[in-house]
Short mmCIF file of C-alpha atoms in Angstrom, two decimals:
data_model
loop_
_atom_site.label_atom_id
_atom_site.label_comp_id
_atom_site.label_asym_id
_atom_site.label_seq_id
_atom_site.Cartn_x
_atom_site.Cartn_y
_atom_site.Cartn_z
CA MET I 1 -43.69 -98.94 -50.56
CA CYS I 2 -45.59 -100.71 -47.82
CA LYS I 3 -48.30 -103.07 -48.98
CA SER I 4 -51.22 -104.85 -47.42
CA SER I 5 -51.26 -108.52 -48.38
CA THR I 6 -55.00 -108.70 -47.79
CA ALA I 7 -55.60 -105.82 -50.15
CA LEU I 8 -53.40 -107.42 -52.79
CA LEU I 9 -55.36 -110.64 -52.59
CA LEU I 10 -58.48 -108.60 -53.28
CA ALA I 11 -56.81 -107.00 -56.29
CA VAL I 12 -57.09 -103.71 -54.43
CA GLN I 13 -54.35 -101.52 -53.05
CA THR I 14 -54.35 -98.41 -50.90
CA ALA I 15 -51.48 -95.95 -50.87
CA VAL I 16 -49.77 -94.56 -47.80
CA ALA I 17 -50.80 -91.18 -46.43
CA MET I 18 -47.95 -88.70 -46.37
CA VAL I 19 -46.27 -87.71 -43.10
CA ILE I 20 -46.64 -83.97 -43.52
CA PRO I 21 -44.56 -81.20 -41.91
CA ASN I 22 -45.87 -77.85 -40.71
CA ALA I 23 -48.67 -76.50 -42.91
CA THR I 24 -49.49 -73.05 -44.21
CA HIS I 25 -52.97 -71.68 -44.78
CA LEU I 26 -55.41 -73.42 -47.12
CA GLU I 27 -55.67 -70.28 -49.24
CA ALA I 28 -51.99 -70.51 -50.15
CA MET I 29 -52.36 -74.15 -51.15
CA LEU I 30 -55.33 -73.42 -53.36
CA GLU I 31 -53.85 -70.35 -55.04
CA ARG I 32 -53.34 -72.14 -58.35
CA TYR I 33 -56.99 -73.23 -58.41
CA MET I 34 -58.90 -70.29 -56.95
CA ASP I 35 -58.24 -67.94 -59.85
CA LYS I 36 -59.87 -70.35 -62.31
CA GLU I 37 -63.37 -69.58 -63.52
CA ASP I 38 -66.03 -72.28 -63.56
CA SER I 39 -65.86 -72.30 -67.36
CA TRP I 40 -62.20 -73.38 -67.11
CA TRP I 41 -63.14 -76.47 -65.11
CA GLU I 42 -66.13 -77.24 -67.33
CA GLY I 43 -63.96 -77.09 -70.44
CA ARG I 44 -61.41 -79.60 -69.18
CA PRO I 45 -61.25 -82.97 -71.01
CA ARG I 46 -62.71 -85.37 -68.44
CA GLY I 47 -65.82 -87.31 -67.52
CA LYS I 48 -69.02 -85.59 -66.50
CA ARG I 49 -67.53 -84.52 -63.16
CA ALA I 50 -64.62 -85.35 -60.86
CA ILE I 51 -66.94 -87.33 -58.63
CA SER I 52 -70.68 -87.95 -58.64
CA HIS I 53 -72.86 -86.32 -56.02
CA SER I 54 -73.85 -89.71 -54.61
CA ASP I 55 -70.22 -90.85 -54.25
CA MET I 56 -69.31 -87.50 -52.69
CA GLN I 57 -72.06 -87.81 -50.10
CA LEU I 58 -71.15 -91.44 -49.31
CA ILE I 59 -67.49 -90.54 -48.76
CA LEU I 60 -68.34 -87.54 -46.59
CA ASP I 61 -70.95 -89.36 -44.51
CA LEU I 62 -68.65 -92.33 -43.87
CA HIS I 63 -65.79 -90.06 -42.83
CA ASN I 64 -68.00 -88.35 -40.25
CA LYS I 65 -69.45 -91.63 -39.03
CA LEU I 66 -66.01 -93.16 -38.54
CA ARG I 67 -64.59 -90.00 -36.96
CA GLY I 68 -67.42 -90.01 -34.42
CA GLN I 69 -66.82 -93.60 -33.31
CA VAL I 70 -63.07 -93.60 -32.59
CA TYR I 71 -61.84 -95.41 -29.51
CA PRO I 72 -60.76 -94.14 -27.11
CA PRO I 73 -63.31 -91.38 -27.72
CA ALA I 74 -62.17 -87.96 -28.97
CA SER I 75 -62.89 -84.73 -27.14
CA ASN I 76 -62.03 -82.42 -30.06
CA MET I 77 -63.01 -84.31 -33.23
CA GLU I 78 -64.43 -81.81 -35.74
CA TYR I 79 -67.28 -82.41 -38.17
CA MET I 80 -65.93 -82.73 -41.70
CA VAL I 81 -67.38 -80.81 -44.67
CA TRP I 82 -66.87 -81.05 -48.42
CA ASP I 83 -64.60 -78.50 -50.10
CA THR I 84 -64.95 -78.01 -53.86
CA ASP I 85 -61.46 -76.48 -54.18
CA LEU I 86 -59.94 -79.55 -52.56
CA GLU I 87 -62.08 -81.66 -54.91
CA ARG I 88 -60.61 -79.81 -57.89
CA SER I 89 -57.06 -80.18 -56.66
CA ALA I 90 -57.72 -83.92 -56.15
CA GLU I 91 -59.12 -84.15 -59.66
CA ASP I 92 -56.04 -82.45 -61.05
CA TRP I 93 -53.85 -85.13 -59.49
CA ALA I 94 -56.16 -88.07 -60.25
CA GLN I 95 -55.93 -87.21 -63.95
CA THR I 96 -52.17 -87.89 -63.93
CA CYS I 97 -52.80 -91.58 -63.08
CA LEU I 98 -49.54 -91.61 -61.11
CA TRP I 99 -49.54 -94.02 -58.17
CA GLN I 100 -47.78 -91.66 -55.81
CA HIS I 101 -48.64 -88.62 -53.73
CA GLY I 102 -48.66 -85.25 -55.41
CA PRO I 103 -48.26 -82.75 -56.77
CA PRO I 104 -45.06 -82.17 -54.77
CA HIS I 105 -45.58 -78.44 -54.26
CA LEU I 106 -48.89 -79.06 -52.42
CA LEU I 107 -47.81 -81.92 -50.18
CA THR I 108 -46.56 -79.66 -47.41
CA GLN I 109 -49.95 -77.97 -47.29
CA ILE I 110 -52.54 -80.73 -47.63
CA GLY I 111 -53.14 -84.22 -46.33
CA GLN I 112 -53.77 -86.92 -48.94
CA ASN I 113 -55.05 -90.50 -49.04
CA LEU I 114 -54.98 -92.59 -52.21
CA GLY I 115 -56.83 -95.74 -53.19
CA ALA I 116 -57.09 -97.82 -56.36
CA HIS I 117 -58.74 -101.00 -57.49
CA TRP I 118 -59.42 -102.95 -60.65
CA GLY I 119 -61.62 -105.88 -61.58
CA ARG I 120 -64.96 -106.08 -59.83
CA ASP I 121 -66.79 -102.82 -59.13
CA ARG I 122 -66.34 -101.36 -55.68
CA PRO I 123 -67.85 -98.21 -54.17
CA PRO I 124 -65.37 -95.50 -53.13
CA THR I 125 -66.37 -96.15 -49.53
CA PHE I 126 -64.52 -99.47 -49.82
CA HIS I 127 -61.25 -97.54 -49.70
CA VAL I 128 -62.43 -95.21 -46.94
CA GLN I 129 -63.29 -98.21 -44.78
CA ALA I 130 -59.94 -99.82 -45.63
CA TRP I 131 -58.15 -96.65 -44.50
CA TYR I 132 -60.02 -96.72 -41.20
CA ASP I 133 -59.37 -100.45 -40.73
CA GLU I 134 -55.67 -99.68 -40.33
CA VAL I 135 -56.65 -98.92 -36.72
CA ARG I 136 -55.77 -102.55 -36.00
CA ASP I 137 -52.10 -101.54 -36.25
CA PHE I 138 -52.53 -98.35 -34.22
CA SER I 139 -52.48 -97.98 -30.44
CA TYR I 140 -53.59 -94.58 -29.16
CA PRO I 141 -51.89 -92.16 -29.00
CA TYR I 142 -48.99 -93.48 -31.10
CA PRO I 143 -48.54 -96.25 -33.67
CA GLN I 144 -48.03 -99.71 -32.27
CA GLU I 145 -46.87 -101.92 -35.13
CA CYS I 146 -46.94 -99.51 -38.07
CA ASP I 147 -44.01 -97.28 -38.96
CA PRO I 148 -44.84 -93.54 -39.06
CA TYR I 149 -42.05 -93.05 -41.58
CA CYS I 150 -43.68 -95.40 -44.10
CA PRO I 151 -43.44 -95.47 -47.10
CA TYR I 152 -39.91 -94.12 -46.99
CA ARG I 153 -38.31 -96.96 -45.05
CA CYS I 154 -40.60 -99.70 -43.87
CA SER I 155 -41.73 -103.16 -44.82
CA GLY I 156 -44.70 -103.77 -42.57
CA PRO I 157 -48.23 -102.45 -42.10
CA VAL I 158 -49.17 -98.78 -42.23
CA CYS I 159 -51.70 -96.73 -40.30
CA THR I 160 -51.19 -93.22 -41.66
CA HIS I 161 -54.38 -93.49 -43.71
CA TYR I 162 -56.25 -94.06 -40.48
CA THR I 163 -54.57 -91.21 -38.62
CA GLN I 164 -55.26 -88.76 -41.46
CA LEU I 165 -58.90 -89.83 -41.64
CA VAL I 166 -59.38 -89.27 -37.87
CA TRP I 167 -57.10 -86.25 -37.49
CA ALA I 168 -59.31 -84.05 -35.35
CA THR I 169 -58.51 -80.69 -36.95
CA SER I 170 -58.74 -81.93 -40.57
CA ASN I 171 -62.28 -80.66 -41.10
CA ARG I 172 -62.40 -80.26 -44.88
CA ILE I 173 -62.19 -82.91 -47.59
CA GLY I 174 -62.39 -83.05 -51.39
CA CYS I 175 -62.02 -86.20 -53.50
CA ALA I 176 -61.96 -87.22 -57.17
CA ILE I 177 -62.25 -90.48 -59.08
CA ASN I 178 -60.61 -91.23 -62.42
CA ILE I 179 -60.33 -94.26 -64.71
CA CYS I 180 -56.65 -94.96 -65.44
CA TYR I 181 -55.55 -97.25 -68.25
CA ASN I 182 -52.42 -99.36 -67.67
CA MET I 183 -51.71 -97.79 -64.28
CA ASN I 184 -48.40 -98.82 -62.72
CA VAL I 185 -49.15 -99.79 -59.11
CA TRP I 186 -45.94 -100.82 -57.36
CA GLY I 187 -44.57 -102.46 -60.49
CA MET I 188 -47.83 -104.18 -61.49
CA ILE I 189 -49.76 -102.92 -64.52
CA TRP I 190 -53.46 -102.57 -63.81
CA THR I 191 -55.35 -102.45 -67.09
CA LYS I 192 -58.25 -100.24 -65.99
CA ALA I 193 -57.66 -98.91 -62.51
CA VAL I 194 -60.27 -96.88 -60.65
CA TYR I 195 -58.19 -94.22 -58.90
CA LEU I 196 -59.48 -92.37 -55.81
CA VAL I 197 -57.68 -89.26 -54.51
CA CYS I 198 -58.83 -87.53 -51.30
CA ASN I 199 -57.25 -84.26 -50.16
CA TYR I 200 -57.63 -82.96 -46.60
CA SER I 201 -57.19 -79.58 -44.96
CA PRO I 202 -55.78 -78.64 -42.56
CA PRO I 203 -53.34 -81.57 -42.97
CA GLY I 204 -52.73 -84.23 -40.35
CA ASN I 205 -50.04 -86.81 -39.59
CA TRP I 206 -47.64 -84.57 -37.71
CA TYR I 207 -45.00 -86.90 -36.37
CA GLY I 208 -45.01 -87.19 -32.58
CA HIS I 209 -48.59 -85.93 -32.22
CA ALA I 210 -51.71 -87.93 -31.47
CA PRO I 211 -54.48 -87.60 -34.10
CA TYR I 212 -56.97 -86.30 -31.51
CA LYS I 213 -57.41 -85.53 -27.81
CA HIS I 214 -58.88 -88.28 -25.67
CA GLY I 215 -61.86 -87.35 -23.54
CA ARG I 216 -65.62 -86.90 -23.38
CA PRO I 217 -66.94 -86.18 -26.91
CA CYS I 218 -67.13 -82.47 -27.76
CA SER I 219 -65.66 -81.44 -24.38
CA ALA I 220 -62.61 -79.79 -25.98
CA CYS I 221 -64.07 -78.33 -29.18
CA PRO I 222 -62.61 -75.05 -30.51
CA ALA I 223 -64.53 -71.98 -29.39
CA SER I 224 -65.61 -71.29 -32.99
CA TYR I 225 -68.11 -74.17 -32.72
CA GLY I 226 -70.03 -72.38 -29.97
CA GLY I 227 -70.53 -75.56 -27.97
CA GLY I 228 -72.31 -77.38 -30.81
CA CYS I 229 -72.06 -81.18 -30.93
CA LYS I 230 -73.46 -83.74 -33.36
CA ASP I 231 -72.78 -87.49 -33.32
CA ASN I 232 -69.72 -86.97 -31.08
CA LEU I 233 -68.31 -84.33 -33.44
CA CYS I 234 -67.75 -80.61 -32.92
CA TYR I 235 -70.54 -79.06 -35.00
CA LYS I 236 -71.78 -75.57 -35.82
CA GLU I 237 -75.51 -75.19 -35.14
CA ASP I 238 -75.82 -72.03 -37.26
CA GLY I 239 -76.80 -73.84 -40.47
CA SER I 240 -73.59 -72.77 -42.19
CA TYR I 241 -72.82 -76.23 -43.58
CA ARG I 242 -73.43 -76.46 -47.25
CA TYR I 243 -75.38 -79.29 -48.81
CA TYR I 244 -75.25 -80.08 -52.50
CA ALA I 245 -78.25 -80.80 -54.66
CA PRO I 246 -77.89 -83.79 -57.00
CA GLU I 247 -76.76 -83.02 -60.52
CA PRO I 248 -78.20 -84.73 -63.61
CA GLU I 249 -76.43 -87.64 -65.31
CA GLU I 250 -74.11 -88.40 -62.43
CA ASN I 251 -71.50 -90.98 -63.32
CA ASN I 252 -67.78 -91.48 -63.80
CA TYR I 253 -68.00 -92.79 -67.34
CA ILE I 254 -65.30 -91.36 -69.60
CA GLU I 255 -67.02 -90.46 -72.85
CA PRO I 256 -65.29 -91.51 -76.09
CA GLU I 257 -64.61 -88.85 -78.64
CA ALA I 258 -67.33 -88.49 -81.26
CA GLU I 259 -66.37 -89.33 -84.81
CA PRO I 260 -66.81 -86.48 -87.30
CA ALA I 261 -69.80 -86.70 -89.61
CA ARG I 262 -69.03 -87.63 -93.22
CA SER I 263 -71.21 -87.63 -96.30
CA GLN I 264 -71.51 -90.80 -98.35
CA ASP I 265 -69.79 -89.15 -101.30
CA SER I 266 -66.70 -88.03 -99.41
CA PRO I 267 -63.56 -90.18 -99.48
CA PRO I 268 -63.01 -92.43 -96.45
CA ALA I 269 -61.10 -90.80 -93.63
CA GLU I 270 -58.33 -92.37 -91.59
CA SER I 271 -59.54 -94.90 -89.05
CA THR I 272 -57.98 -92.84 -86.23
CA PRO I 273 -58.99 -89.30 -85.26
CA ALA I 274 -56.85 -86.50 -86.61
CA PRO I 275 -54.69 -84.46 -84.23
CA SER I 276 -56.04 -81.14 -83.04
CA HIS I 277 -53.78 -78.10 -83.41
CA SER I 278 -53.28 -74.81 -81.62
CA LEU I 279 -51.75 -72.52 -84.25
CA GLU I 280 -50.68 -69.83 -81.80
CA ARG I 281 -48.17 -71.96 -79.94
CA ASN I 282 -47.93 -74.77 -82.48
CA GLU I 283 -49.30 -77.24 -79.97
CA VAL I 284 -50.58 -80.60 -81.14
CA ILE I 285 -52.68 -83.11 -79.25
CA SER I 286 -53.06 -86.52 -80.88
CA THR I 287 -55.75 -88.98 -79.83
CA ALA I 288 -54.97 -91.48 -82.59
CA GLN I 289 -54.84 -95.02 -81.22
CA MET I 290 -53.20 -98.13 -82.61
CA SER I 291 -55.25 -100.41 -80.38
CA GLN I 292 -58.68 -101.17 -81.83
CA GLN I 293 -61.72 -101.50 -79.59
CA VAL I 294 -63.88 -104.51 -80.43
CA GLU I 295 -67.04 -106.18 -79.18
CA CYS I 296 -67.03 -109.49 -77.35
CA ASP I 297 -68.04 -111.48 -80.43
CA THR I 298 -66.09 -109.55 -83.10
CA LYS I 299 -64.33 -111.95 -85.46
CA LEU I 300 -60.76 -111.25 -86.53
CA ARG I 301 -61.78 -111.87 -90.14
CA ASP I 302 -64.26 -108.99 -89.94
CA GLN I 303 -61.96 -106.59 -88.09
CA CYS I 304 -58.71 -107.17 -89.95
CA LYS I 305 -58.80 -106.57 -93.70
CA GLY I 306 -55.72 -105.25 -95.42
CA THR I 307 -54.51 -103.25 -92.42
CA THR I 308 -51.95 -103.71 -89.70
CA CYS I 309 -53.98 -105.67 -87.18
CA ASN I 310 -52.14 -106.53 -84.02
CA ARG I 311 -53.54 -104.93 -80.87
CA TYR I 312 -57.13 -105.00 -79.62
CA GLU I 313 -59.05 -103.94 -76.54
CA CYS I 314 -61.84 -106.22 -75.33
CA PRO I 315 -64.67 -104.96 -73.10
CA PRO I 316 -65.57 -106.57 -69.76
CA GLY I 317 -68.22 -109.29 -69.53
CA CYS I 318 -67.22 -111.34 -72.59
CA LEU I 319 -67.30 -114.68 -70.79
CA ASN I 320 -71.05 -114.85 -71.37
CA ASN I 321 -71.00 -113.45 -74.89
CA TYR I 322 -67.80 -114.46 -76.65
CA GLY I 323 -69.33 -115.74 -79.86
CA LYS I 324 -67.67 -118.54 -81.84
CA VAL I 325 -64.09 -119.68 -81.27
CA ILE I 326 -62.45 -122.31 -83.50
CA GLY I 327 -59.22 -124.04 -82.51
CA THR I 328 -56.79 -124.33 -79.62
CA GLY I 329 -53.60 -122.30 -79.49
CA HIS I 330 -53.99 -121.51 -83.18
CA TYR I 331 -57.41 -120.02 -83.91
CA ASP I 332 -59.29 -119.80 -87.19
CA MET I 333 -59.72 -116.26 -88.57
CA GLN I 334 -63.48 -116.68 -88.13
CA SER I 335 -63.00 -116.85 -84.35
CA SER I 336 -63.95 -114.15 -81.89
CA ILE I 337 -60.89 -112.10 -80.91
CA CYS I 338 -61.98 -111.73 -77.28
CA GLY I 339 -63.16 -115.33 -77.06
CA ALA I 340 -59.72 -116.54 -78.18
CA GLY I 341 -58.13 -114.23 -75.62
CA LEU I 342 -60.31 -115.68 -72.85
CA HIS I 343 -59.64 -119.25 -73.97
CA ALA I 344 -55.88 -118.67 -73.94
CA ARG I 345 -56.12 -116.83 -70.58
CA ILE I 346 -54.59 -113.68 -72.04
CA ILE I 347 -57.52 -111.68 -70.68
CA ASP I 348 -60.20 -112.42 -68.12
CA ASN I 349 -63.82 -111.39 -67.78
CA ASP I 350 -62.72 -107.84 -66.87
CA GLY I 351 -61.54 -107.35 -70.47
CA GLY I 352 -58.24 -105.82 -71.46
CA TRP I 353 -55.69 -105.65 -74.26
CA LEU I 354 -54.21 -108.46 -76.31
CA ASP I 355 -51.89 -108.82 -79.29
CA ILE I 356 -52.75 -110.80 -82.42
CA THR I 357 -50.21 -112.55 -84.66
CA ARG I 358 -51.33 -113.97 -87.99
CA VAL I 359 -49.56 -117.26 -88.63
CA GLY I 360 -50.72 -118.32 -92.09
CA ARG I 361 -52.65 -121.50 -92.91
CA ARG I 362 -53.11 -124.45 -90.58
CA PRO I 363 -54.37 -127.85 -91.79
CA ARG I 364 -56.87 -128.38 -88.95
CA PHE I 365 -58.09 -126.92 -85.68
CA ALA I 366 -58.72 -128.85 -82.44
CA LYS I 367 -61.51 -128.16 -79.98
CA SER I 368 -61.06 -127.81 -76.21
CA TYR I 369 -62.60 -126.31 -73.09
CA LYS I 370 -60.41 -123.84 -71.22
CA ASN I 371 -61.04 -120.99 -68.81
CA GLY I 372 -64.79 -121.08 -69.32
CA VAL I 373 -64.63 -121.07 -73.14
CA GLN I 374 -65.60 -124.04 -75.33
CA THR I 375 -63.97 -123.94 -78.76
CA LEU I 376 -64.96 -125.79 -81.92
CA ALA I 377 -63.00 -128.16 -84.16
CA LYS I 378 -62.39 -127.68 -87.88
CA ASN I 379 -60.86 -130.28 -90.19
CA GLN I 380 -60.20 -127.91 -93.08
CA SER I 381 -57.17 -125.82 -93.90
CA ALA I 382 -57.61 -122.10 -93.08
CA ASN I 383 -55.70 -118.99 -92.09
CA ALA I 384 -54.99 -118.77 -88.38
CA PHE I 385 -53.83 -116.43 -85.63
CA THR I 386 -52.42 -116.61 -82.11
CA VAL I 387 -53.01 -114.34 -79.13
CA SER I 388 -50.50 -113.02 -76.61
CA ASN I 389 -50.11 -110.57 -73.75
CA VAL I 390 -49.35 -106.90 -74.36
CA PRO I 391 -45.92 -106.43 -72.76
CA VAL I 392 -45.18 -103.13 -71.04
CA LYS I 393 -41.69 -101.63 -70.83
CA ALA I 394 -40.58 -98.61 -68.82
CA ILE I 395 -38.04 -96.76 -70.96
CA THR I 396 -35.74 -93.77 -70.62
CA CYS I 397 -35.79 -90.52 -72.54
CA ASP I 398 -33.13 -91.72 -74.99
CA THR I 399 -34.58 -95.18 -75.73
CA THR I 400 -35.11 -95.86 -79.47
CA VAL I 401 -37.23 -98.28 -81.48
CA ALA I 402 -34.02 -99.62 -83.02
CA GLN I 403 -33.14 -100.95 -79.56
CA TYR I 404 -36.46 -102.64 -78.79
CA CYS I 405 -38.38 -103.57 -81.92
CA PRO I 406 -36.86 -102.57 -85.28
CA PHE I 407 -39.09 -103.16 -88.30
CA LYS I 408 -38.94 -106.69 -89.69
CA LYS I 409 -41.13 -108.85 -91.88
CA PRO I 410 -43.34 -110.42 -90.78
CA VAL I 411 -44.23 -107.47 -88.57
CA ARG I 412 -43.42 -108.09 -84.90
CA HIS I 413 -45.12 -106.66 -81.83
CA CYS I 414 -43.58 -103.69 -80.10
CA PRO I 415 -44.09 -103.50 -76.32
CA ARG I 416 -46.31 -100.82 -74.88
CA MET I 417 -43.94 -98.13 -73.63
CA PHE I 418 -43.98 -95.98 -70.49
CA CYS I 419 -42.06 -92.70 -70.72
CA PRO I 420 -40.84 -90.74 -67.69
CA ARG I 421 -41.57 -87.07 -67.17
CA ASN I 422 -39.55 -84.15 -68.54
CA CYS I 423 -37.95 -85.80 -71.60
CA LEU I 424 -38.48 -82.51 -73.44
CA TYR I 425 -35.25 -81.14 -71.98
CA ASP I 426 -33.05 -84.13 -72.84
CA SER I 427 -31.05 -82.37 -75.54
CA HIS I 428 -28.91 -85.46 -76.25
CA SER I 429 -31.94 -87.46 -77.42
CA HIS I 430 -32.48 -86.64 -81.10
CA VAL I 431 -35.69 -87.03 -83.10
CA PHE I 432 -35.73 -87.40 -86.88
CA GLY I 433 -38.92 -86.87 -88.87
CA SER I 434 -42.54 -85.83 -88.40
CA ARG I 435 -45.44 -88.25 -87.93
CA HIS I 436 -43.15 -91.04 -89.21
CA TYR I 437 -39.91 -91.02 -87.24
CA ALA I 438 -36.59 -92.73 -88.01
CA ASP I 439 -36.16 -95.67 -85.65
CA ARG I 440 -32.99 -94.19 -84.15
CA SER I 441 -35.12 -91.34 -82.73
CA SER I 442 -35.97 -90.98 -79.06
CA ILE I 443 -39.36 -92.63 -78.58
CA CYS I 444 -40.43 -90.37 -75.71
CA ARG I 445 -39.40 -87.10 -77.36
CA ALA I 446 -41.11 -88.22 -80.58
CA ALA I 447 -44.27 -88.90 -78.54
CA ILE I 448 -44.12 -85.38 -77.07
CA HIS I 449 -43.61 -83.95 -80.57
CA ALA I 450 -46.60 -85.91 -81.88
CA GLY I 451 -48.81 -84.80 -78.95
CA VAL I 452 -49.32 -88.35 -77.72
CA ILE I 453 -47.99 -87.63 -74.21
CA GLN I 454 -47.35 -84.43 -72.25
CA ASN I 455 -43.86 -83.58 -71.10
CA GLU I 456 -44.93 -82.79 -67.53
CA LEU I 457 -46.68 -86.14 -67.08
CA GLY I 458 -44.97 -88.69 -69.30
CA GLY I 459 -47.13 -91.77 -69.70
CA TYR I 460 -47.96 -94.77 -71.83
CA LEU I 461 -47.97 -95.01 -75.61
CA ASP I 462 -48.08 -97.60 -78.38
CA VAL I 463 -45.41 -97.84 -81.07
CA MET I 464 -45.90 -99.20 -84.58
CA PRO I 465 -42.69 -100.03 -86.47
CA VAL I 466 -42.99 -99.45 -90.24
CA ASP I 467 -40.70 -99.87 -93.22
CA ARG I 468 -38.10 -97.18 -93.83
CA ARG I 469 -38.95 -93.92 -95.58
CA LYS I 470 -36.97 -92.34 -98.39
CA GLN I 471 -36.55 -89.22 -96.28
CA HIS I 472 -37.71 -87.56 -93.07
CA SER I 473 -38.66 -83.91 -92.73
CA GLY I 474 -38.07 -81.96 -89.53
CA SER I 475 -40.58 -79.70 -87.77
CA SER I 476 -41.24 -77.95 -84.46
CA GLN I 477 -44.19 -78.95 -82.25
CA ASN I 478 -44.86 -78.97 -78.52
CA GLY I 479 -41.40 -77.65 -77.74
CA VAL I 480 -39.58 -80.37 -79.69
CA THR I 481 -37.69 -79.52 -82.88
CA THR I 482 -37.05 -82.61 -84.98
CA GLU I 483 -34.36 -83.03 -87.63
CA GLY I 484 -34.62 -83.97 -91.27
CA LEU I 485 -32.89 -87.03 -92.68
CA GLN I 486 -32.10 -88.02 -96.26
CA ASN I 487 -31.88 -91.67 -97.37
CA PRO I 488 -32.05 -93.09 -93.86
CA THR I 489 -30.94 -96.60 -93.02
CA GLY I 490 -33.07 -98.79 -90.79
CA GLY I 491 -36.81 -98.59 -90.33
CA ALA I 492 -39.29 -96.02 -89.05
CA PHE I 493 -42.11 -95.88 -86.53
CA ARG I 494 -45.28 -94.10 -85.50
CA VAL I 495 -46.50 -93.34 -81.98
CA PHE I 496 -50.07 -93.65 -80.74
CA ALA I 497 -52.03 -92.51 -77.71
CA ILE I 498 -53.59 -94.81 -75.14
CA ILE I 499 -56.98 -93.51 -74.02
#
């Protein structure tokens, strides 16, 4: 895909708008959404809303401002309004966290611009402005240096974001924002990407056509506007445009799942939430995570007692609150997990994931200053640990744990895996067991069976190799029927969600 080097330097990237063929009516495109009641949308697992009212208004206002100031001036540029059905279709796609245009069955009927960033906070208007700034590579009425066929076969700049944004007849827009963990953006893994999807109707970017007609503003407006003009845009003066009142608690924060209440007399529950079941179709959704979320100053000694402790997620902002760190390279167990990660440059001040390896006793620990973290010295023998990156591997439907990370002592780290879509139908990839799977099982099909990923989306998951089981029992869940296995050789594994 085409990239902007400037955007990459800013740790921000903007996707290419699709070159879209002839479109059908908006009603046909929205058919899958329009029959849904409001309660269906409200019941979906997401943040408080697809996009806050303030972000929505900023995006809409900037679109209209930029559309009204094109040069050469447009004679038929229409005022753009917000469309809640387009917003919902954008939300549906933003939730997939796939850095590509979609879903495929809508792309002939909508226009779409994508944007993503990670690291420092940026308003959604950052991406809107970046789309418009592609005008530098556009010479009216046709592209000058950018390839209209991008991203299919090009290696230079693009301007199809710009042309979609200023396509005169695209007068409706709906956008959504989602937080995506470990999002694959052109081969780079962004730990916590902020993903913006904007859908447009009617679509633009018809090859061979200019985005608008050049002339005196509002001199060639469609008759339906009745001669109305506002800020160089064709505008209806009948008060038909809808404005939205602010809603309470507007934000894009993704709420963590609440832990169930437990009396003091009840036995301790598992540290991960239990899967939820739908008995009618035997569907299972698992939100159990292997990665543990910690605070900036959490010590490994306090977080790791008698359990498998190897993967942690640190919050942003730890550079000013990392607690105590002892050692260099090898860190004392009393050290802050996130502080050690910062010191070793495994994470930065934006937070992220890291792997911990316990390495037994070390006779002494040296102090040093690295990456904004000052560590302490210790001249006594103590247990130690090291920190490392969380590797990510894209695998196929038939990949097994036996190939990548079979169980060994001491326990080794297994890479974070990314499964493709539609592994459910790979009948040659067998799965043995339930909850604990034999390590010659397909990882991706086991993850579908466990409810960690959805077949239609694929996605990321964590794998924990464990010692072999005496036997494995088969079961049917989520469309996957696993097999039983007596006296298996090799090890076993569990799969965990990434949320």
